[in-house]
Amino acid sequence: MKEKTRIFCQNSFDDLDDNIGIVMPILTECDVDEDFTEGIEKVGDSIPILPLRNMVLFPGVAMPVIIGRPKSMRLIKEAVYKKSLIGVVCQKEMDTEDPVLEDLYTTGVIADIVRVLEMPDGSTTVILQGKKRFELNELTETDPYLSGKITVLEDTKPDKTDREFEALISTIKDLTVKMLGAVAEPPRDLIFSIKNNKNVLYVVNFSCSNIPSGSAEKQQLLLIGDLKERAYRLLFILNREYQLVELKASIQMKTHEDINQQQKEYFLQQQIKTIQEELGGNINELEIKELREKASRKKWSAEVAQIFEKELRKLERLHPQSPDYSVQAQYVQNIVNLPWNEYSKDNFNLSHAQKVLDRDHYGLEKVKERIIEHLAVLKLKGDMKSPIICLYGPPGVGKTSLGRSIAEALHRKYVRASLGGLHDEAEIRGHRRTYIGAMCGRIIQNIQKAGTSNPVFILDEIDKITNDFKGDPASALLEVLDPEQNNAFHDNYLDIDYDLSKVMFIATANNLNTISQPLLDRMELIEVSGYIMEEKVEIAAKHLVPKQMDVHGLKKGSVKFPKKTLQVIVESYTRESGVRELDKKIAKIMRKLARKVASDEPIPTSIKPEDLYEYLGAIEYSRDKYQGNDYAGVVTGLAWTAVGGEILFVESSLSKGKGSKLTLTGNLGDVMKESAMLALEYIHAHAAHFHINEELFENWNVHVHVPEGAIPKDGPSAGITMVTSLVSAFTQRKVKKNLAMTGEITLRGKVLPVGGIKEKILAAKRAGIKELILCKENEKDINEIKPEYLKGLVFHYVSDIRQVVDLALLREKVDNPLF
């Protein structure tokens, strides 16, 4: 049975052969039989093979193909001349120029050449009509074109009474029409032909060829010989692709609606602006204009510019009398006032930097060396992450004022934030804008104050941060002081990442024990130790006296302070590691001199040591002095305090009694009490070595006292002092003159190193000590101290407590009638 069938070709965006292009649909009308088997009987076992790139031909479907390869052209010409059928297969890879059997899909379609068209651009287009599926068994020839042996395949169609298949075909027709309509408006004749075509094989194959899918998926459809199964698979693909088309259409609609919404908002904003002008609300226009002018000069990123513009538009919409207006205006001002990507130029003159540091500060060699090193690296590299330096040491040694000198040496801005007593995390990171009275944290505030993004930033008293229910500020500082994180510091109020990596942070602290370990790990620790007498005198003569003279309105050089006078002030009126108290005493003298000048009274040209009683009163401190070795059990130890080093005396005495009682007095801490108990147990265990009678431990009580009981004392460094004191008390052997010691002990009698060596040595020199006993491991600390600090001292390095006793105790005994 034959019928008149209208055949529509595929609208393909694929590469049809060698020439790539868009092929518009071609409407042809020809007589075909229902199974497309007309002329198949002429096909033998071997047939010319035409390979197509990225295209799959289906039985019954007409498809235009642009011919480009010479072999393909020869095949078409010969087939047209002989009026023979050809085999059409799809290549697996589009780029293969001269395919062999392995490069081709083995299932193809026998095709008839309907028409050959010569195009205006010189290319040749061939319209192919699919007939029957075949299996390509082998290629017999490759020249002048491909030929191969084939086996014709039959399609299995369901029974005409199958209602399920009928419904399946109807659904495929509807979806195919919808798909064609979604891409472009299809011709009415095409829609009519698809809906009214009774040839189910053609309908299925036409839809297969028009699905917007790749050649691999179309080839899978061609492999299915059962028409019902092929139709089900086709319906699955059509549903999937149509859902994708609907999703795209939905996205386009939403985008279109968004554009319409933007236009609507624009008109509404213009109306609001007009209403505000009518109500007299245009008074903020000048402020908005100024903000925009400031913003135009900023070097910020596109992201920050976008946020600023968004917030400024919010401000424009607000009425000046609105409560939200001032909040929004303050936020916009904060953004525009920050120095985004604005940096001061560093002065790379190393000699100038060294002069500035030496001019303002006496000593502090390690700190100066570190700053010069940093400047040298900047000079060579041009750019680097600034270091996080922590200066720690006793009060008054110049840690804070050093920051100003560093800023001047580098030609950078100087800012300072005092963290003492800070207990709110929001002070560092800022408050969120939802809070009333919200503001930026201290970091961003000071950067704004500096006006550049690379100032020298002093974090003063970082060890005195506290925490409570409002958070832990020390943890908030972790982000600020981490060079790997602070390039994107996030302030809660600003809510925009800010780069702090070029800021040179310098923290100051008196005691490292109160700083959390993670925070310490992020900083480079530099110890700023106390000054010796000679250094204090030099600092007073070069810096403090001229400064106080200027502060109190006295003419330069009107009064002289000889070095002997300054030395008496340091020894008798101050007790500190730094020079802050010394500065106060000099200021006190200047005030009295200023009063005399104001009262037209004569003033001395030079302040002598004997004049100090008139200006400063009675001597406040008696110098720590060595008290001799007339008593057994009194040993001089060395201690470190927050104001520097001091000497302390450990006194031990024995009294008759039962039970071997140990009494400890002198306001001792737990660690120091444990050291005393440890010392007694060690002596008891080694009594024979020290020639101590065992009965003493049974019938005598031991009392250990450290004078100045009002002052709390703690730490392990008095361990060897206590052992020496107890051995002296038990044996009544005298202690060597002018000797002091410091070191921790173990139960085995080992001597362990302690800290604060420099401060302890200064205290020993002040007290007139000549010899010091230290742990062997503390020798490295001594080697780092300047030779002038060590002048006049003899050091003994020990590793065992027995060495300490042998060095410290003489064979001579104290005359004691009880022993």
PDB file of C-alpha atoms in Angstrom, residues 369-482:
ATOM      1  CA  GLU A 369      68.556  46.183  64.757  1.00  0.00           C
ATOM      2  CA  ARG A 370      65.198  44.527  63.996  1.00  0.00           C
ATOM      3  CA  ILE A 371      63.714  47.751  62.607  1.00  0.00           C
ATOM      4  CA  ILE A 372      66.756  48.410  60.405  1.00  0.00           C
ATOM      5  CA  GLU A 373      66.550  44.806  59.110  1.00  0.00           C
ATOM      6  CA  HIS A 374      62.885  45.281  58.227  1.00  0.00           C
ATOM      7  CA  LEU A 375      63.674  48.521  56.403  1.00  0.00           C
ATOM      8  CA  ALA A 376      66.511  46.814  54.500  1.00  0.00           C
ATOM      9  CA  VAL A 377      64.189  44.039  53.277  1.00  0.00           C
ATOM     10  CA  LEU A 378      61.585  46.602  52.217  1.00  0.00           C
ATOM     11  CA  LYS A 379      64.261  48.470  50.273  1.00  0.00           C
ATOM     12  CA  LEU A 380      65.375  45.323  48.420  1.00  0.00           C
ATOM     13  CA  LYS A 381      62.013  43.665  47.839  1.00  0.00           C
ATOM     14  CA  GLY A 382      59.774  46.697  47.562  1.00  0.00           C
ATOM     15  CA  ASP A 383      56.817  45.005  49.232  1.00  0.00           C
ATOM     16  CA  MET A 384      56.331  42.586  52.110  1.00  0.00           C
ATOM     17  CA  LYS A 385      53.919  41.755  54.877  1.00  0.00           C
ATOM     18  CA  SER A 386      54.793  43.876  57.895  1.00  0.00           C
ATOM     19  CA  PRO A 387      56.020  42.001  60.979  1.00  0.00           C
ATOM     20  CA  ILE A 388      54.104  41.800  64.242  1.00  0.00           C
ATOM     21  CA  ILE A 389      56.586  42.799  66.959  1.00  0.00           C
ATOM     22  CA  CYS A 390      55.975  42.460  70.700  1.00  0.00           C
ATOM     23  CA  LEU A 391      58.260  44.473  72.981  1.00  0.00           C
ATOM     24  CA  TYR A 392      58.167  43.096  76.521  1.00  0.00           C
ATOM     25  CA  GLY A 393      59.948  44.244  79.623  1.00  0.00           C
ATOM     26  CA  PRO A 394      59.507  46.223  82.858  1.00  0.00           C
ATOM     27  CA  PRO A 395      57.655  49.570  82.938  1.00  0.00           C
ATOM     28  CA  GLY A 396      59.394  52.769  81.951  1.00  0.00           C
ATOM     29  CA  VAL A 397      62.065  51.358  79.631  1.00  0.00           C
ATOM     30  CA  GLY A 398      60.724  53.131  76.522  1.00  0.00           C
ATOM     31  CA  LYS A 399      58.588  50.475  74.831  1.00  0.00           C
ATOM     32  CA  THR A 400      55.701  52.773  73.925  1.00  0.00           C
ATOM     33  CA  SER A 401      57.758  55.828  72.979  1.00  0.00           C
ATOM     34  CA  LEU A 402      59.855  53.610  70.737  1.00  0.00           C
ATOM     35  CA  GLY A 403      56.901  53.299  68.365  1.00  0.00           C
ATOM     36  CA  ARG A 404      56.893  57.027  67.627  1.00  0.00           C
ATOM     37  CA  SER A 405      60.595  56.931  66.782  1.00  0.00           C
ATOM     38  CA  ILE A 406      60.061  53.937  64.477  1.00  0.00           C
ATOM     39  CA  ALA A 407      57.272  55.797  62.671  1.00  0.00           C
ATOM     40  CA  GLU A 408      59.522  58.830  62.203  1.00  0.00           C
ATOM     41  CA  ALA A 409      62.417  56.669  60.991  1.00  0.00           C
ATOM     42  CA  LEU A 410      60.167  54.969  58.393  1.00  0.00           C
ATOM     43  CA  HIS A 411      58.296  58.204  57.500  1.00  0.00           C
ATOM     44  CA  ARG A 412      55.043  56.525  58.418  1.00  0.00           C
ATOM     45  CA  LYS A 413      52.005  57.761  60.343  1.00  0.00           C
ATOM     46  CA  TYR A 414      51.864  56.866  64.052  1.00  0.00           C
ATOM     47  CA  VAL A 415      48.757  55.619  65.880  1.00  0.00           C
ATOM     48  CA  ARG A 416      48.349  54.059  69.306  1.00  0.00           C
ATOM     49  CA  ALA A 417      45.592  52.028  70.955  1.00  0.00           C
ATOM     50  CA  SER A 418      45.733  51.356  74.701  1.00  0.00           C
ATOM     51  CA  LEU A 419      44.353  47.891  75.433  1.00  0.00           C
ATOM     52  CA  GLY A 420      44.744  48.005  79.234  1.00  0.00           C
ATOM     53  CA  GLY A 421      41.527  46.791  80.886  1.00  0.00           C
ATOM     54  CA  LEU A 422      39.790  46.123  77.549  1.00  0.00           C
ATOM     55  CA  HIS A 423      37.138  43.450  78.074  1.00  0.00           C
ATOM     56  CA  ASP A 424      34.708  43.799  75.158  1.00  0.00           C
ATOM     57  CA  GLU A 425      35.395  42.012  71.875  1.00  0.00           C
ATOM     58  CA  ALA A 426      33.403  44.687  70.012  1.00  0.00           C
ATOM     59  CA  GLU A 427      36.124  47.225  70.920  1.00  0.00           C
ATOM     60  CA  ILE A 428      38.374  45.361  68.468  1.00  0.00           C
ATOM     61  CA  ARG A 429      35.920  44.146  65.812  1.00  0.00           C
ATOM     62  CA  GLY A 430      33.263  46.846  66.118  1.00  0.00           C
ATOM     63  CA  HIS A 431      29.514  46.602  66.807  1.00  0.00           C
ATOM     64  CA  ARG A 432      26.971  45.440  64.265  1.00  0.00           C
ATOM     65  CA  ARG A 433      24.927  48.245  62.749  1.00  0.00           C
ATOM     66  CA  THR A 434      21.721  46.869  64.249  1.00  0.00           C
ATOM     67  CA  TYR A 435      22.804  48.191  67.688  1.00  0.00           C
ATOM     68  CA  ILE A 436      22.042  51.721  68.806  1.00  0.00           C
ATOM     69  CA  GLY A 437      25.221  53.780  68.880  1.00  0.00           C
ATOM     70  CA  ALA A 438      27.176  51.191  66.866  1.00  0.00           C
ATOM     71  CA  MET A 439      30.652  52.178  65.709  1.00  0.00           C
ATOM     72  CA  CYS A 440      33.811  50.716  64.188  1.00  0.00           C
ATOM     73  CA  GLY A 441      36.340  48.900  66.352  1.00  0.00           C
ATOM     74  CA  ARG A 442      39.513  50.585  67.556  1.00  0.00           C
ATOM     75  CA  ILE A 443      41.563  49.095  64.739  1.00  0.00           C
ATOM     76  CA  ILE A 444      39.502  50.658  61.946  1.00  0.00           C
ATOM     77  CA  GLN A 445      39.055  53.898  63.925  1.00  0.00           C
ATOM     78  CA  ASN A 446      42.810  54.358  64.242  1.00  0.00           C
ATOM     79  CA  ILE A 447      43.434  53.468  60.577  1.00  0.00           C
ATOM     80  CA  GLN A 448      40.891  56.153  59.699  1.00  0.00           C
ATOM     81  CA  LYS A 449      42.689  58.591  62.021  1.00  0.00           C
ATOM     82  CA  ALA A 450      46.075  57.757  60.463  1.00  0.00           C
ATOM     83  CA  GLY A 451      44.878  58.504  56.922  1.00  0.00           C
ATOM     84  CA  THR A 452      47.073  55.763  55.410  1.00  0.00           C
ATOM     85  CA  SER A 453      46.845  51.983  55.252  1.00  0.00           C
ATOM     86  CA  ASN A 454      50.433  51.389  56.406  1.00  0.00           C
ATOM     87  CA  PRO A 455      50.944  53.265  59.703  1.00  0.00           C
ATOM     88  CA  VAL A 456      53.015  52.146  62.672  1.00  0.00           C
ATOM     89  CA  PHE A 457      50.295  50.887  65.032  1.00  0.00           C
ATOM     90  CA  ILE A 458      51.130  50.566  68.746  1.00  0.00           C
ATOM     91  CA  LEU A 459      48.983  48.053  70.678  1.00  0.00           C
ATOM     92  CA  ASP A 460      49.859  49.212  74.186  1.00  0.00           C
ATOM     93  CA  GLU A 461      49.601  46.969  77.274  1.00  0.00           C
ATOM     94  CA  ILE A 462      48.459  43.890  75.359  1.00  0.00           C
ATOM     95  CA  ASP A 463      49.064  41.756  78.456  1.00  0.00           C
ATOM     96  CA  LYS A 464      46.382  43.635  80.428  1.00  0.00           C
ATOM     97  CA  ILE A 465      43.409  42.596  78.268  1.00  0.00           C
ATOM     98  CA  THR A 466      40.639  40.945  80.301  1.00  0.00           C
ATOM     99  CA  ASN A 467      37.596  38.942  79.246  1.00  0.00           C
ATOM    100  CA  ASP A 468      34.025  38.598  80.487  1.00  0.00           C
ATOM    101  CA  PHE A 469      30.556  37.700  79.201  1.00  0.00           C
ATOM    102  CA  LYS A 470      30.997  40.182  76.319  1.00  0.00           C
ATOM    103  CA  GLY A 471      33.689  38.034  74.719  1.00  0.00           C
ATOM    104  CA  ASP A 472      37.439  37.675  74.663  1.00  0.00           C
ATOM    105  CA  PRO A 473      39.247  40.626  73.010  1.00  0.00           C
ATOM    106  CA  ALA A 474      42.530  38.658  72.948  1.00  0.00           C
ATOM    107  CA  SER A 475      40.903  36.077  70.668  1.00  0.00           C
ATOM    108  CA  ALA A 476      39.593  38.878  68.434  1.00  0.00           C
ATOM    109  CA  LEU A 477      43.180  40.142  68.114  1.00  0.00           C
ATOM    110  CA  LEU A 478      44.258  36.793  66.605  1.00  0.00           C
ATOM    111  CA  GLU A 479      42.878  37.856  63.213  1.00  0.00           C
ATOM    112  CA  VAL A 480      44.464  41.315  63.479  1.00  0.00           C
ATOM    113  CA  LEU A 481      47.917  39.994  64.352  1.00  0.00           C
ATOM    114  CA  ASP A 482      48.094  37.072  61.913  1.00  0.00           C
TER     115      ASP A 482
END
